[in-house]
GROMACS .gro file of C-alpha atoms in nm:
model
  178
    1MET     CA    1   0.286  -5.068   8.074
    2LYS     CA    2   0.088  -4.910   7.797
    3LYS     CA    3   0.298  -4.731   7.530
    4LEU     CA    4   0.133  -4.432   7.358
    5PHE     CA    5   0.331  -4.290   7.056
    6ILE     CA    6   0.267  -3.939   6.935
    7ILE     CA    7   0.330  -3.893   6.566
    8GLY     CA    8   0.287  -3.630   6.303
    9GLY     CA    9   0.493  -3.399   6.094
   10MET     CA   10   0.718  -3.124   6.166
   11GLY     CA   11   0.492  -2.834   6.326
   12ALA     CA   12   0.186  -3.045   6.350
   13GLY     CA   13   0.151  -3.029   6.733
   14LYS     CA   14   0.305  -3.346   6.860
   15SER     CA   15   0.460  -3.149   7.166
   16THR     CA   16   0.104  -3.000   7.249
   17ALA     CA   17  -0.070  -3.334   7.277
   18ARG     CA   18   0.229  -3.478   7.461
   19LYS     CA   19   0.242  -3.198   7.698
   20ALA     CA   20  -0.142  -3.249   7.757
   21LEU     CA   21  -0.089  -3.600   7.869
   22VAL     CA   22   0.224  -3.533   8.081
   23GLU     CA   23   0.001  -3.285   8.264
   24GLN     CA   24  -0.224  -3.589   8.341
   25GLY     CA   25   0.062  -3.747   8.516
   26LEU     CA   26   0.206  -3.962   8.234
   27PRO     CA   27   0.578  -3.964   8.220
   28ASN     CA   28   0.707  -3.894   7.835
   29ILE     CA   29   1.006  -3.982   7.625
   30ASP     CA   30   1.093  -3.765   7.362
   31LEU     CA   31   1.276  -3.949   7.089
   32ASP     CA   32   1.421  -3.614   6.965
   33GLN     CA   33   1.607  -3.562   7.288
   34VAL     CA   34   1.692  -3.937   7.316
   35GLY     CA   35   1.865  -3.885   6.963
   36HIS     CA   36   2.058  -3.572   7.111
   37ASP     CA   37   2.174  -3.753   7.410
   38VAL     CA   38   2.288  -4.059   7.193
   39LEU     CA   39   2.500  -3.809   6.993
   40LEU     CA   40   2.716  -3.743   7.298
   41TRP     CA   41   2.838  -4.122   7.300
   42ASP     CA   42   3.191  -4.166   7.197
   43THR     CA   43   3.093  -4.480   7.014
   44VAL     CA   44   2.813  -4.341   6.819
   45LYS     CA   45   3.000  -4.039   6.736
   46SER     CA   46   3.271  -4.227   6.587
   47GLU     CA   47   3.057  -4.436   6.391
   48LEU     CA   48   2.871  -4.160   6.261
   49VAL     CA   49   3.193  -3.989   6.169
   50GLU     CA   50   3.322  -4.299   5.994
   51THR     CA   51   2.988  -4.329   5.797
   52PHE     CA   52   2.902  -3.966   5.697
   53GLY     CA   53   3.246  -3.790   5.727
   54GLU     CA   54   3.411  -3.535   5.956
   55ASP     CA   55   3.203  -3.248   5.830
   56ILE     CA   56   2.921  -3.383   6.069
   57LEU     CA   57   3.145  -3.244   6.362
   58GLY     CA   58   3.111  -2.888   6.490
   59ALA     CA   59   3.394  -2.636   6.623
   60ASP     CA   60   3.355  -2.800   6.942
   61GLY     CA   61   3.436  -3.173   6.825
   62GLU     CA   62   3.068  -3.273   6.892
   63ILE     CA   63   2.810  -3.378   6.624
   64ASP     CA   64   2.664  -3.079   6.455
   65ARG     CA   65   2.300  -3.220   6.456
   66ARG     CA   66   2.191  -3.006   6.162
   67ALA     CA   67   2.506  -3.122   5.942
   68LEU     CA   68   2.428  -3.465   6.038
   69ALA     CA   69   2.036  -3.434   5.960
   70ALA     CA   70   2.120  -3.294   5.627
   71LYS     CA   71   2.262  -3.622   5.553
   72ALA     CA   72   2.066  -3.897   5.788
   73PHE     CA   73   1.846  -3.941   6.072
   74VAL     CA   74   1.955  -4.126   6.369
   75SER     CA   75   1.743  -4.407   6.552
   76PRO     CA   76   1.839  -4.432   6.909
   77ALA     CA   77   1.642  -4.745   6.968
   78GLU     CA   78   1.868  -4.891   7.250
   79ALA     CA   79   1.843  -4.570   7.471
   80PHE     CA   80   1.472  -4.574   7.402
   81THR     CA   81   1.428  -4.922   7.533
   82ASP     CA   82   1.640  -4.852   7.834
   83ARG     CA   83   1.419  -4.525   7.899
   84VAL     CA   84   1.068  -4.736   7.869
   85ALA     CA   85   1.210  -5.001   8.129
   86GLU     CA   86   1.289  -4.732   8.372
   87ARG     CA   87   0.939  -4.578   8.359
   88GLU     CA   88   0.786  -4.930   8.384
   89ALA     CA   89   1.024  -5.006   8.685
   90GLU     CA   90   0.923  -4.702   8.851
   91GLY     CA   91   0.544  -4.823   8.847
   92HIS     CA   92   0.398  -4.607   8.552
   93LYS     CA   93   0.081  -4.752   8.389
   94ALA     CA   94   0.159  -4.584   8.056
   95VAL     CA   95   0.435  -4.379   7.901
   96VAL     CA   96   0.393  -4.109   7.622
   97VAL     CA   97   0.647  -4.113   7.353
   98GLU     CA   98   0.696  -3.833   7.090
   99HIS     CA   99   0.807  -3.997   6.761
  100SER     CA  100   0.919  -3.742   6.498
  101VAL     CA  101   1.089  -3.953   6.244
  102PHE     CA  102   0.819  -4.222   6.238
  103LYS     CA  103   0.790  -4.416   5.906
  104ASN     CA  104   0.552  -4.711   5.986
  105ARG     CA  105   0.482  -4.917   6.269
  106GLN     CA  106   0.621  -5.231   6.169
  107THR     CA  107   0.999  -5.121   6.154
  108SER     CA  108   0.988  -4.852   6.405
  109LEU     CA  109   1.017  -4.792   6.754
  110ALA     CA  110   0.647  -4.793   6.759
  111TYR     CA  111   0.628  -5.171   6.678
  112ASP     CA  112   0.479  -5.273   7.014
  113ALA     CA  113   0.287  -4.938   7.061
  114ASP     CA  114  -0.048  -4.981   7.242
  115VAL     CA  115  -0.185  -4.678   7.079
  116VAL     CA  116  -0.039  -4.447   6.809
  117ILE     CA  117  -0.191  -4.119   6.793
  118ALA     CA  118  -0.160  -3.888   6.486
  119VAL     CA  119  -0.159  -3.508   6.507
  120LEU     CA  120  -0.229  -3.364   6.161
  121ALA     CA  121  -0.227  -2.989   6.046
  122PRO     CA  122  -0.230  -2.804   5.713
  123ILE     CA  123   0.106  -2.810   5.569
  124ASP     CA  124   0.117  -2.406   5.525
  125LEU     CA  125   0.038  -2.382   5.918
  126ARG     CA  126   0.297  -2.639   5.993
  127ILE     CA  127   0.558  -2.449   5.820
  128GLU     CA  128   0.437  -2.126   5.975
  129ARG     CA  129   0.465  -2.288   6.331
  130ALA     CA  130   0.804  -2.442   6.270
  131VAL     CA  131   0.945  -2.111   6.134
  132LYS     CA  132   0.814  -1.919   6.435
  133SER     CA  133   0.984  -2.163   6.667
  134GLY     CA  134   1.305  -2.062   6.502
  135TRP     CA  135   1.370  -2.314   6.195
  136ASP     CA  136   1.486  -2.218   5.853
  137GLU     CA  137   1.195  -2.215   5.609
  138THR     CA  138   1.392  -2.404   5.348
  139ASP     CA  139   1.490  -2.668   5.593
  140VAL     CA  140   1.153  -2.712   5.736
  141ARG     CA  141   1.027  -2.790   5.365
  142ARG     CA  142   1.321  -3.024   5.330
  143ARG     CA  143   1.263  -3.212   5.645
  144ILE     CA  144   0.857  -3.227   5.578
  145ALA     CA  145   0.927  -3.359   5.220
  146GLN     CA  146   1.144  -3.645   5.361
  147GLN     CA  147   0.859  -3.747   5.598
  148ILE     CA  148   0.559  -3.967   5.529
  149THR     CA  149   0.218  -3.834   5.413
  150ASP     CA  150  -0.068  -3.753   5.630
  151ALA     CA  151  -0.256  -4.035   5.460
  152ASP     CA  152   0.022  -4.263   5.578
  153ARG     CA  153   0.005  -4.139   5.938
  154ILE     CA  154  -0.373  -4.204   5.942
  155GLU     CA  155  -0.332  -4.545   5.806
  156ALA     CA  156  -0.087  -4.629   6.081
  157SER     CA  157  -0.290  -4.467   6.357
  158ASP     CA  158  -0.550  -4.581   6.611
  159VAL     CA  159  -0.625  -4.200   6.698
  160VAL     CA  160  -0.609  -3.893   6.460
  161PHE     CA  161  -0.648  -3.543   6.586
  162ASN     CA  162  -0.651  -3.237   6.343
  163ASN     CA  163  -0.463  -2.968   6.492
  164ASP     CA  164  -0.575  -2.656   6.283
  165GLY     CA  165  -0.664  -2.427   6.587
  166THR     CA  166  -0.485  -2.293   6.898
  167PRO     CA  167  -0.276  -2.506   7.135
  168GLU     CA  168  -0.568  -2.470   7.389
  169VAL     CA  169  -0.809  -2.636   7.149
  170MET     CA  170  -0.574  -2.919   7.076
  171ARG     CA  171  -0.491  -2.948   7.449
  172ASN     CA  172  -0.884  -2.985   7.492
  173LYS     CA  173  -0.916  -3.245   7.235
  174VAL     CA  174  -0.626  -3.477   7.372
  175LEU     CA  175  -0.789  -3.432   7.732
  176ALA     CA  176  -1.131  -3.521   7.614
  177TRP     CA  177  -0.991  -3.843   7.435
  178TRP     CA  178  -0.782  -3.945   7.746
   0.00000   0.00000   0.00000
């Protein structure tokens, strides 16, 4: 089964690219969602509390993702591998993986990707998009500062899309490539 990884900075348009491919019948795995699911596992929760402290827990006793994110990003490798295997067992020829915290191909879940697709956008536009979707601007800037550069994304990618227009324009670029 082919694995298509979509990478890009916060607000660049990874989700728009993913949705365009899903509309064509490809299943998808959103690593952010996998990461959220993993945080519900008791073993993961206790290891995180042991590593980062009890202040990462919310009033409900669950992991407060923002408090955790302020300290570290979580890599849900095992859950990801299980989901890829499920999609392959279902007979899919390809799967789209949205990878927000991509650092490089060699030491990430994208090590065996068939295609890495970078979605790029100007930093000011990325910040504007993220703030419009409900993120705090200071938090957005902090997260972007922790991510790799667009030059690094280009170097690691097989396909690069510049997303400085509307979601429809981005969708059409992805569909033309696909």
